[in-house]
Structures are given as structure tokens and as C-alpha cells.
Coordinates of C-alpha atoms in Angstrom, one line a residue:
M1 CA 13.1 -13.6 23.4
P2 CA 10.9 -13.7 26.5
V3 CA 7.9 -16.1 26.5
I4 CA 4.6 -14.2 26.5
R5 CA 2.0 -15.9 28.6
R6 CA -1.5 -15.1 27.5
E7 CA -4.1 -15.3 30.2
P8 CA -7.4 -16.7 29.0
S9 CA -10.1 -14.1 28.7
R10 CA -12.7 -13.8 31.4
R11 CA -15.4 -14.6 28.9
K12 CA -13.7 -17.8 27.9
C13 CA -13.3 -18.8 31.5
W14 CA -17.0 -18.4 32.1
W15 CA -17.8 -20.3 28.9
I16 CA -15.6 -23.2 30.0
A17 CA -17.1 -23.2 33.5
G18 CA -20.6 -23.1 32.2
T19 CA -19.9 -25.9 29.8
V20 CA -18.5 -28.1 32.5
T21 CA -21.4 -27.3 34.8
A22 CA -23.9 -28.2 32.1
V23 CA -22.1 -31.5 31.4
L24 CA -22.1 -32.4 35.0
L25 CA -25.8 -31.5 35.5
T26 CA -26.7 -33.5 32.4
T27 CA -24.8 -36.5 33.6
A28 CA -26.4 -36.3 37.0
V29 CA -29.9 -36.1 35.4
V30 CA -29.1 -39.1 33.2
L31 CA -27.7 -41.2 36.1
T32 CA -30.8 -40.3 38.3
A33 CA -33.1 -41.3 35.5
I34 CA -31.3 -44.7 35.1
A35 CA -30.8 -45.5 38.8
F36 CA -33.9 -43.9 40.3
P37 CA -36.6 -43.6 37.6
S38 CA -39.3 -43.0 40.2
V39 CA -37.5 -39.9 41.4
A40 CA -37.0 -38.7 37.9
A41 CA -40.6 -39.4 36.9
T42 CA -41.9 -37.3 39.8
I43 CA -39.7 -34.5 38.9
C44 CA -40.7 -34.6 35.2
P45 CA -43.9 -36.6 34.7
G46 CA -44.1 -35.5 31.0
C47 CA -40.6 -36.9 30.4
Y48 CA -42.2 -40.4 31.1
G49 CA -45.2 -39.8 28.9
L50 CA -47.6 -38.8 31.6
E51 CA -50.3 -36.2 30.9
R52 CA -51.6 -33.6 33.3
L53 CA -55.2 -34.3 34.3
Q54 CA -55.5 -31.4 36.8
P55 CA -53.0 -29.4 38.9
G56 CA -50.7 -31.9 40.6
V57 CA -52.2 -35.0 39.0
Y58 CA -50.6 -36.8 36.1
A59 CA -51.8 -40.0 34.4
E60 CA -50.8 -42.2 31.5
P61 CA -52.1 -41.0 28.1
G62 CA -55.0 -42.5 26.2
L63 CA -57.4 -42.9 29.1
S64 CA -61.1 -43.0 28.4
P65 CA -63.4 -40.4 29.8
A66 CA -64.6 -42.9 32.3
E67 CA -61.0 -43.7 33.4
R68 CA -60.2 -40.0 33.7
R69 CA -63.3 -39.5 35.9
Q70 CA -62.2 -42.5 38.0
V71 CA -58.8 -41.1 38.7
T72 CA -60.1 -37.6 39.5
E73 CA -62.8 -39.0 41.9
V74 CA -60.3 -41.3 43.7
I75 CA -57.8 -38.4 44.2
G76 CA -60.6 -36.1 45.4
Q77 CA -61.8 -38.7 47.9
A78 CA -58.2 -39.4 49.1
N79 CA -57.4 -35.7 49.5
K80 CA -60.6 -35.3 51.5
R81 CA -59.7 -38.1 54.0
V82 CA -56.3 -36.5 54.6
R83 CA -57.7 -33.0 54.8
D84 CA -60.5 -34.0 57.2
F85 CA -58.1 -35.9 59.6
F86 CA -55.4 -33.2 59.7
G87 CA -57.8 -30.2 59.7
G88 CA -56.3 -28.9 56.5
R89 CA -53.3 -29.5 54.3
K90 CA -49.7 -28.4 54.5
S91 CA -48.5 -30.6 51.6
S92 CA -49.4 -30.5 47.9
P93 CA -47.6 -33.5 46.3
D94 CA -47.7 -34.4 42.7
I95 CA -49.6 -37.6 42.1
L96 CA -48.6 -39.9 39.3
V97 CA -51.3 -42.5 38.3
C98 CA -50.9 -45.5 36.1
L99 CA -53.7 -47.7 35.0
S100 CA -51.4 -50.2 33.3
D101 CA -48.5 -52.3 34.5
D102 CA -46.3 -51.1 31.7
C103 CA -46.8 -47.5 32.7
Y104 CA -46.0 -48.2 36.3
R105 CA -42.9 -50.1 35.5
R106 CA -41.8 -47.3 33.2
I107 CA -41.9 -44.8 36.0
G108 CA -39.9 -47.0 38.3
G109 CA -42.8 -48.7 40.2
G110 CA -42.5 -52.2 41.6
R111 CA -45.0 -54.7 43.0
E112 CA -46.5 -52.3 45.6
R113 CA -50.0 -50.7 45.1
G114 CA -48.6 -47.2 45.7
I115 CA -45.6 -45.4 47.2
A116 CA -44.6 -42.0 48.5
V117 CA -41.5 -40.9 46.8
L118 CA -39.0 -39.1 49.1
N119 CA -42.1 -38.0 51.1
R120 CA -42.8 -35.4 48.4
S121 CA -44.7 -37.2 45.6
V122 CA -47.0 -40.2 45.3
M123 CA -47.1 -42.9 42.6
L124 CA -50.2 -45.2 42.3
S125 CA -50.1 -48.5 40.4
P126 CA -53.2 -49.9 38.6
R127 CA -54.0 -51.8 41.9
G128 CA -53.6 -48.6 43.9
V129 CA -56.1 -46.3 42.1
D130 CA -58.3 -46.5 45.2
P131 CA -59.1 -43.9 47.9
V132 CA -57.7 -46.1 50.6
I133 CA -54.3 -46.6 49.0
A134 CA -54.1 -43.1 47.7
S135 CA -54.9 -41.5 51.1
H136 CA -52.4 -43.9 52.8
E137 CA -49.6 -42.6 50.7
L138 CA -50.8 -39.0 50.9
T139 CA -50.8 -39.3 54.7
H140 CA -47.0 -40.1 54.6
V141 CA -46.4 -36.9 52.7
E142 CA -48.6 -34.8 54.9
L143 CA -47.1 -36.2 58.1
H144 CA -43.6 -35.4 57.0
A145 CA -44.5 -32.0 55.8
R146 CA -45.8 -31.2 59.3
L147 CA -42.9 -32.8 61.1
N148 CA -40.4 -30.3 59.5
G149 CA -37.6 -32.8 59.5
A150 CA -38.4 -34.5 62.8
E151 CA -38.4 -38.3 62.9
V152 CA -41.0 -40.7 64.1
P153 CA -40.8 -44.5 64.4
Q154 CA -41.8 -46.2 61.2
W155 CA -44.6 -48.2 62.9
F156 CA -46.2 -44.9 63.9
D157 CA -45.8 -43.5 60.4
E158 CA -47.4 -46.6 58.9
G159 CA -50.1 -47.0 61.6
L160 CA -51.2 -43.4 61.2
A161 CA -51.4 -43.9 57.4
V162 CA -53.7 -46.9 57.9
L163 CA -55.8 -45.0 60.4
V164 CA -56.3 -41.9 58.2
S165 CA -57.0 -44.0 55.1
D166 CA -59.6 -46.0 57.1
D167 CA -58.2 -49.2 55.6
P168 CA -60.8 -52.0 56.2
R169 CA -58.1 -54.7 55.8
Y170 CA -56.5 -53.7 59.1
L171 CA -59.3 -51.8 61.1
A172 CA -62.5 -52.9 62.7
P173 CA -65.5 -50.8 61.4
T174 CA -66.5 -49.3 64.8
G175 CA -65.6 -49.3 68.5
D176 CA -62.2 -50.5 69.5
R177 CA -60.9 -50.7 65.9
C178 CA -57.9 -52.9 66.8
L179 CA -58.0 -56.2 64.9
L180 CA -54.7 -57.6 65.9
D181 CA -52.7 -56.6 69.0
S182 CA -48.9 -57.0 69.4
R183 CA -47.0 -58.0 72.5
R184 CA -43.7 -57.2 70.9
P185 CA -42.1 -53.8 70.1
L186 CA -42.8 -52.8 66.5
P187 CA -40.1 -51.9 63.9
A188 CA -38.9 -48.3 64.4
T189 CA -36.7 -47.9 61.3
L190 CA -37.7 -48.1 57.6
D191 CA -35.3 -51.0 56.9
D192 CA -36.5 -53.0 59.9
W193 CA -40.1 -52.3 58.9
L194 CA -39.6 -53.5 55.3
R195 CA -38.0 -56.7 56.5
A196 CA -40.7 -57.4 59.1
A197 CA -43.6 -56.5 56.8
S198 CA -42.3 -58.9 54.1
A199 CA -42.6 -61.7 56.6
D200 CA -45.7 -60.5 58.4
P201 CA -48.6 -59.3 56.3
Q202 CA -50.5 -58.2 59.4
L203 CA -47.8 -55.9 60.6
Y204 CA -49.9 -52.9 59.4
A205 CA -52.8 -54.1 61.6
K206 CA -50.5 -54.3 64.6
A207 CA -49.2 -50.8 64.0
V208 CA -52.6 -49.2 63.5
C209 CA -53.8 -51.0 66.6
Q210 CA -51.2 -49.0 68.7
V211 CA -52.0 -45.7 67.0
S212 CA -55.7 -46.0 67.0
R213 CA -55.9 -47.1 70.7
W214 CA -53.5 -44.3 71.7
A215 CA -55.5 -41.8 69.8
G216 CA -58.8 -43.1 71.1
T217 CA -57.7 -42.7 74.7
N218 CA -56.1 -39.3 74.3
G219 CA -58.5 -37.1 72.4
G220 CA -58.6 -38.6 69.0
K221 CA -57.2 -37.0 65.9
E222 CA -56.9 -33.6 67.6
E223 CA -54.3 -35.1 70.0
V224 CA -52.5 -36.7 67.0
R225 CA -52.2 -33.3 65.5
T226 CA -51.0 -31.8 68.8
L227 CA -48.4 -34.6 69.1
I228 CA -47.1 -33.9 65.5
E229 CA -46.9 -30.2 66.2
R230 CA -44.8 -30.8 69.4
L231 CA -42.5 -33.2 67.5
S232 CA -42.0 -30.5 64.8
T233 CA -40.6 -28.2 67.5
G234 CA -37.9 -30.7 68.5
Q235 CA -39.6 -32.6 71.3
A236 CA -38.8 -36.3 71.5
F237 CA -41.2 -38.9 70.4
P238 CA -43.0 -40.2 73.5
D239 CA -43.5 -43.8 74.5
I240 CA -47.0 -44.4 73.2
Q241 CA -46.7 -48.0 72.3
L242 CA -49.1 -49.7 74.6
P243 CA -48.5 -53.2 76.0
A244 CA -51.3 -55.5 74.9
A245 CA -52.3 -56.5 78.4
A246 CA -52.6 -52.8 79.4
A247 CA -54.3 -51.5 76.3
T248 CA -57.8 -50.1 76.8
T249 CA -60.6 -49.9 74.3
A250 CA -61.4 -46.7 72.5

């Protein structure tokens, strides 16, 4: 008697494929949440207990009316600094705000005041609910949105964020805003920057010195925007790091 081979129905094949896909996706989501909670939190703030305060802004629950106003005002001021410098916005990142250390740890934060996650979202710790810190991180996101995948040296990325945020820790209030010049090349990669910054707290001052002096002698923020636009079209990053002895005041 011949063996009859029954081919599985098309509907059953689709069901099996769908089930396998769902299992793989669920596994990927779980692994991401475990290994990279900050990424998972920015994708699903509500999954980490954060509440929506306004479009794109999420904060831990239970805040008082005064704390909610504080968060809203800080984000408004930070957005204004970025918008004024760049002449508008091309990015609209979600912002996750924690006013307690427990909240910040839960969403994957560390000892930093704030962080730009994958250059798409921003997380602020209790020590980062401040227009300077918020606008610093928002500048990273805005810069990379305008670069369209182009790369810049990390010292430029960080120096520009300090300049846009108008950080008084690393900038003089007027005139030549450079507080600390550097006679050595600054770190160009993220890994090199993180290592150097952990050993040199004033690395940010050195980076913004280069950016602010270059901007001051080349047309200000308008020239910065022009440079970013050229880079976004594929042009190479120019050598704008000025030797200390040759630097001129703005």
C-alpha cells in the first residue's frame, strides 16, 4: 500500500510562521529590556511606569503640581535654547524625566546627569532637570538629526552641546568664552572621549573652547549651521581644531 504524504495546509504553515515570529519578537523585546533598559524605556515609557506630561515628555508618577511645572518649564527653556541656536528644529525626541534616583535606575540610568539615547531620545536624572543639562542632551539629538548619518569628531559633538546649552561651568560669560585651551588633539571617537573625560573633568571646557573660537571667527552660529549642512551632503569634516598659540579671540 503506497504511503500517502499529506502536505500541511497553507493556513497551518502561516500559523506556525506567525507563532515563531511572535516568539522571536517577544524574546528580542525581553532581552532588550534586560540588557538595555534605557533603550526599552525610551521605546515604551509607560512600561517603566512613566506618565505623559505633554507630547513627547514623560515623568515618573506622583509628582506634585510644583514639580510638574518645574519639569515643563525646564524642557521649554531647553527646547528654546536649541531652537534659537539652530534656527528651528528637525528633531522631536521623547524626553524621560526622573526626579528620584530609584526612577532613574529603573529606566537604565547611571551616574550621569542626563544622556541622549541612540541620538533619538533623552533621559534626565534628578540632577539633570535643568535647562543646561537638558539642552546639552537635546543638542546631541538635533545635531545628528541634521547630519543625516554623517559623522563628526566627538570633541565637536560635545563642544557644540556645551556651547548651545551655554554651560557656565565651561564657558566664560562674555567675549572670548574660552576658559581652558588645549595644546593637544582632542578625542575624536566616543570611546576615546569617554576614557579621556573620566580622567579629565575639564575636557568639555577644552572642546567648547575649540568650537566657540572657530564659530566666533567664522560667522557664529550661522556658520555652524552651514558646516553641518555641508557635512550632511557628504563633505568631509574640516580641520577646525585651532592650535592654542594660533587661536584668536572672538
